[in-house]
């Protein structure tokens, strides 16, 4: 009986997430299409106007990034998806209802986070695959590889922004909300700030670890809210 | 699980504070340290110092006598040849050498080797332009090459491998005894140079090969120079004097490859670390001048050699006592306040990643700072939570100093009291 209630609760949670994300979750994908189009036409325009040599020269020797428009896309998507999922969940202290579900609140939280992070991963996967294909149309594989390594920190910034936004929504104390926002800004700025190709290659494992820490950190904030300790 | 989660958030806070706080607090201290450029005056047979502080330049000779800008220019005619030419003050001779502006320009190479050139990610695509372009002059080639188990030219217009050309050049390299894969490649894509000197390749065995494109055909020179596996970079040079083909950077030395047979000549620099120090190279018709310095060390080393790199003069410049004192005060105060700092970008590297550094304060100052942070944390726990801090929290503050104390003050204890975890009712 208890298992059946838990299954029903999980189904209910999944349905609730579907309702929250079915329209709002489309916006990042629409922006992705625009950014990819921009990247394609940037390269295509340079090549058709001045020849392939000029395009290669601009990218390789002047660090021109045709995918520059994607710098803030994962970041925006992370904030947007987390806000879509958690704003309604946490408004007016509604998160309390969360603790009365017949399913462990941490499992439920990670179900929601998993869905949001999965959607973000899908977006980032499409972004990387499409960008590799577009770059591969105009430039050798080395350029496509370095483009992805340049996009990688921006994508990590998206995951950090997602986890930090969720954490800020779950947090009840205003001071701590500001604190978390400030900390997240430090890491996000460090990731999206590079102006040359491959500027974060050596640091990617470290920043990946930092992104994981952000997801791990959410549980304790939820626990504190549950215990009513601000 | 909750402990790991709390620790995760605390570690993130400490990292962010270590990135932010030292930067802001460091602004309080004046940064108007003196830096100096050193050059050799052949006429005066002594060093000339160009001092820079707070946006202003001043000049002095080796004995400390101040020089005006005109006197400095006259003492260093090779470095200021264009200014002296404009002023009509070119000397008739310098240290017994009849001044020839053409020879001075031909032997007027200036190079800067920076540590950040060594870790810059590249596309692993290189240019090989026509070295005998005739009347057209040097032009950017329509393709680039990569080194795999052969040399492959990729055409920029079609983004396809030019098989015919790739086979021709691979064959030429094979005939010269090149062993793939290449370990290092040095090219120079600029067309703003007097002539093209092809590309330098280092094969899997460390042997240096020189590749040119002459009238569209490959010309390969197998040299007798074999570099150690630790070689970091090779650059092709196009010096007007045509005395050296390239420059090689190793972890502890810099080599120049001579024009006649690519033999390696070690630059006589004591204790130079190319991955941490910048190196300035200046050539005159009479001498070579080298000076190297680390970032914000307050020390610059200068070496004067003859044309064959035999050292004639060495000088180590140390910043003045006033500047050294300011640096020490800054290091002490910062070391007391913060046990370490975190930066994501440093001047010596292009790579952005977490770089942890201390401030160079005496160890006991840092220890005193950590002890103060521990006391502050204990007081805070007593006043705010009416309890002693848990041993784990003390350990956390011990390792992270004031960053940990501030973090725990804002985020709450790592180990909340037992009753908080068990008996506190759920809030409806």
mmCIF file of C-alpha atoms in Angstrom, chain A residues 47 51-53 56-57 59-61 63 93 96 99-100 106 110 135-143 145-147 167 171 175-176 179-180 182-184 186-187 189-190 193-204 206-207 210-211 213-221 223-230, chain B residues 1-2 4-9 11-17 19-20 119-127 139-144 146-148 154-160 187 189 342 344-345 350-356 384 403 406-407 409-413 416-417 420-428:
data_model
loop_
_atom_site.group_PDB
_atom_site.id
_atom_site.type_symbol
_atom_site.label_atom_id
_atom_site.label_comp_id
_atom_site.label_asym_id
_atom_site.label_seq_id
_atom_site.Cartn_x
_atom_site.Cartn_y
_atom_site.Cartn_z
ATOM 1 C CA UNK A 47 33.384 32.359 -46.214
ATOM 2 C CA UNK A 51 36.723 32.979 -48.942
ATOM 3 C CA UNK A 52 37.538 30.028 -46.699
ATOM 4 C CA UNK A 53 41.045 31.343 -46.093
ATOM 5 C CA UNK A 56 40.177 30.212 -41.098
ATOM 6 C CA UNK A 57 42.420 33.199 -40.517
ATOM 7 C CA UNK A 59 39.117 31.892 -36.268
ATOM 8 C CA UNK A 60 42.653 30.567 -35.887
ATOM 9 C CA UNK A 61 44.723 33.736 -35.654
ATOM 10 C CA UNK A 63 40.211 34.037 -32.028
ATOM 11 C CA UNK A 93 6.476 28.694 1.694
ATOM 12 C CA UNK A 96 6.373 22.702 3.229
ATOM 13 C CA UNK A 99 7.578 17.242 3.198
ATOM 14 C CA UNK A 100 4.174 15.591 3.548
ATOM 15 C CA UNK A 106 15.379 14.143 -0.895
ATOM 16 C CA UNK A 110 16.561 14.842 -6.857
ATOM 17 C CA UNK A 135 32.174 24.027 -37.562
ATOM 18 C CA UNK A 136 33.000 20.772 -39.375
ATOM 19 C CA UNK A 137 31.258 22.111 -42.489
ATOM 20 C CA UNK A 138 33.684 24.999 -42.772
ATOM 21 C CA UNK A 139 36.800 24.017 -40.848
ATOM 22 C CA UNK A 140 38.956 20.975 -40.018
ATOM 23 C CA UNK A 141 38.209 18.628 -37.111
ATOM 24 C CA UNK A 142 40.836 20.374 -34.934
ATOM 25 C CA UNK A 143 38.784 23.579 -35.008
ATOM 26 C CA UNK A 145 37.332 20.007 -31.239
ATOM 27 C CA UNK A 146 38.661 23.275 -29.860
ATOM 28 C CA UNK A 147 35.242 24.898 -30.322
ATOM 29 C CA UNK A 167 19.170 26.321 -4.056
ATOM 30 C CA UNK A 171 16.504 28.685 0.809
ATOM 31 C CA UNK A 175 20.707 36.759 3.759
ATOM 32 C CA UNK A 176 21.641 33.241 2.745
ATOM 33 C CA UNK A 179 25.109 34.725 -0.051
ATOM 34 C CA UNK A 180 24.446 31.771 -2.385
ATOM 35 C CA UNK A 182 27.158 35.856 -4.628
ATOM 36 C CA UNK A 183 29.074 32.581 -4.447
ATOM 37 C CA UNK A 184 27.482 31.259 -7.626
ATOM 38 C CA UNK A 186 32.031 34.031 -8.620
ATOM 39 C CA UNK A 187 32.134 30.609 -10.316
ATOM 40 C CA UNK A 189 31.949 34.600 -14.044
ATOM 41 C CA UNK A 190 35.129 32.524 -13.892
ATOM 42 C CA UNK A 193 34.789 35.078 -18.957
ATOM 43 C CA UNK A 194 37.381 33.495 -21.328
ATOM 44 C CA UNK A 195 37.908 35.396 -24.582
ATOM 45 C CA UNK A 196 40.189 32.957 -26.365
ATOM 46 C CA UNK A 197 39.784 29.405 -27.629
ATOM 47 C CA UNK A 198 40.353 26.623 -25.089
ATOM 48 C CA UNK A 199 41.072 28.962 -22.197
ATOM 49 C CA UNK A 200 39.641 26.545 -19.583
ATOM 50 C CA UNK A 201 40.932 23.176 -20.857
ATOM 51 C CA UNK A 202 43.192 22.492 -17.869
ATOM 52 C CA UNK A 203 40.567 23.698 -15.406
ATOM 53 C CA UNK A 204 37.586 21.709 -16.730
ATOM 54 C CA UNK A 206 38.128 21.288 -11.347
ATOM 55 C CA UNK A 207 35.140 23.276 -12.511
ATOM 56 C CA UNK A 210 32.635 22.492 -8.407
ATOM 57 C CA UNK A 211 29.429 21.942 -10.430
ATOM 58 C CA UNK A 213 29.417 20.237 -5.292
ATOM 59 C CA UNK A 214 26.595 22.661 -6.100
ATOM 60 C CA UNK A 215 24.178 19.769 -6.672
ATOM 61 C CA UNK A 216 25.386 17.976 -3.528
ATOM 62 C CA UNK A 217 24.890 21.167 -1.497
ATOM 63 C CA UNK A 218 21.147 21.421 -2.198
ATOM 64 C CA UNK A 219 20.150 18.557 0.139
ATOM 65 C CA UNK A 220 21.308 20.298 3.292
ATOM 66 C CA UNK A 221 19.351 23.448 2.489
ATOM 67 C CA UNK A 223 16.911 19.604 5.281
ATOM 68 C CA UNK A 224 17.342 22.923 7.067
ATOM 69 C CA UNK A 225 14.041 24.161 5.673
ATOM 70 C CA UNK A 226 12.387 20.948 6.825
ATOM 71 C CA UNK A 227 13.769 21.351 10.342
ATOM 72 C CA UNK A 228 12.691 24.971 10.354
ATOM 73 C CA UNK A 229 16.214 26.213 11.132
ATOM 74 C CA UNK A 230 16.951 29.442 9.386
ATOM 75 C CA UNK B 1 24.852 12.503 3.676
ATOM 76 C CA UNK B 2 23.731 15.802 5.225
ATOM 77 C CA UNK B 4 28.699 15.908 3.027
ATOM 78 C CA UNK B 5 26.081 18.298 1.672
ATOM 79 C CA UNK B 6 26.857 20.911 4.337
ATOM 80 C CA UNK B 7 30.572 20.479 3.708
ATOM 81 C CA UNK B 8 30.030 20.916 -0.032
ATOM 82 C CA UNK B 9 28.287 24.241 0.475
ATOM 83 C CA UNK B 11 33.754 24.474 0.620
ATOM 84 C CA UNK B 12 32.088 26.418 -2.190
ATOM 85 C CA UNK B 13 31.730 29.420 0.113
ATOM 86 C CA UNK B 14 35.364 29.213 1.196
ATOM 87 C CA UNK B 15 36.531 29.054 -2.433
ATOM 88 C CA UNK B 16 34.424 32.053 -3.383
ATOM 89 C CA UNK B 17 35.634 34.056 -0.375
ATOM 90 C CA UNK B 19 38.691 34.467 -4.642
ATOM 91 C CA UNK B 20 36.968 37.705 -3.566
ATOM 92 C CA UNK B 119 50.434 26.935 -22.368
ATOM 93 C CA UNK B 120 48.282 28.608 -24.988
ATOM 94 C CA UNK B 121 46.045 26.005 -26.640
ATOM 95 C CA UNK B 122 46.467 25.959 -30.403
ATOM 96 C CA UNK B 123 44.489 24.502 -33.250
ATOM 97 C CA UNK B 124 47.376 22.190 -34.269
ATOM 98 C CA UNK B 125 47.012 23.614 -37.778
ATOM 99 C CA UNK B 126 50.051 25.284 -39.296
ATOM 100 C CA UNK B 127 50.905 27.419 -42.292
ATOM 101 C CA UNK B 139 50.983 35.672 -49.268
ATOM 102 C CA UNK B 140 48.814 33.685 -46.884
ATOM 103 C CA UNK B 141 48.669 30.161 -48.319
ATOM 104 C CA UNK B 142 45.295 28.746 -49.429
ATOM 105 C CA UNK B 143 45.749 25.762 -47.112
ATOM 106 C CA UNK B 144 47.049 24.729 -43.709
ATOM 107 C CA UNK B 146 48.391 19.146 -39.726
ATOM 108 C CA UNK B 147 50.808 16.483 -38.512
ATOM 109 C CA UNK B 148 49.363 13.005 -37.980
ATOM 110 C CA UNK B 154 43.768 20.915 -45.933
ATOM 111 C CA UNK B 155 42.405 23.315 -48.495
ATOM 112 C CA UNK B 156 40.516 26.234 -46.916
ATOM 113 C CA UNK B 157 38.155 26.757 -49.854
ATOM 114 C CA UNK B 158 36.845 23.184 -49.916
ATOM 115 C CA UNK B 159 37.764 22.098 -46.352
ATOM 116 C CA UNK B 160 39.147 18.874 -47.868
ATOM 117 C CA UNK B 187 55.553 28.192 -37.999
ATOM 118 C CA UNK B 189 51.874 32.788 -40.411
ATOM 119 C CA UNK B 342 42.372 31.630 -5.011
ATOM 120 C CA UNK B 344 41.208 31.726 -11.710
ATOM 121 C CA UNK B 345 43.596 33.622 -13.943
ATOM 122 C CA UNK B 350 46.554 31.555 -20.431
ATOM 123 C CA UNK B 351 44.722 28.657 -18.798
ATOM 124 C CA UNK B 352 41.947 29.557 -16.390
ATOM 125 C CA UNK B 353 41.695 27.149 -13.487
ATOM 126 C CA UNK B 354 41.908 27.329 -9.704
ATOM 127 C CA UNK B 355 45.367 28.613 -8.704
ATOM 128 C CA UNK B 356 45.974 28.563 -4.952
ATOM 129 C CA UNK B 384 25.049 32.824 18.718
ATOM 130 C CA UNK B 403 37.212 32.131 5.188
ATOM 131 C CA UNK B 406 32.934 33.667 8.020
ATOM 132 C CA UNK B 407 31.333 30.775 6.148
ATOM 133 C CA UNK B 409 28.926 32.305 10.763
ATOM 134 C CA UNK B 410 26.689 32.866 7.738
ATOM 135 C CA UNK B 411 25.699 29.290 6.903
ATOM 136 C CA UNK B 412 25.435 27.899 10.407
ATOM 137 C CA UNK B 413 27.348 25.036 12.010
ATOM 138 C CA UNK B 416 23.980 21.129 14.273
ATOM 139 C CA UNK B 417 22.968 20.144 17.771
ATOM 140 C CA UNK B 420 17.847 20.046 16.100
ATOM 141 C CA UNK B 421 18.110 16.950 13.982
ATOM 142 C CA UNK B 422 15.697 14.739 15.869
ATOM 143 C CA UNK B 423 13.214 16.479 18.071
ATOM 144 C CA UNK B 424 12.490 19.699 16.281
ATOM 145 C CA UNK B 425 8.967 19.433 14.949
ATOM 146 C CA UNK B 426 8.258 19.784 11.283
ATOM 147 C CA UNK B 427 6.823 23.156 10.599
ATOM 148 C CA UNK B 428 3.379 22.924 9.080
#
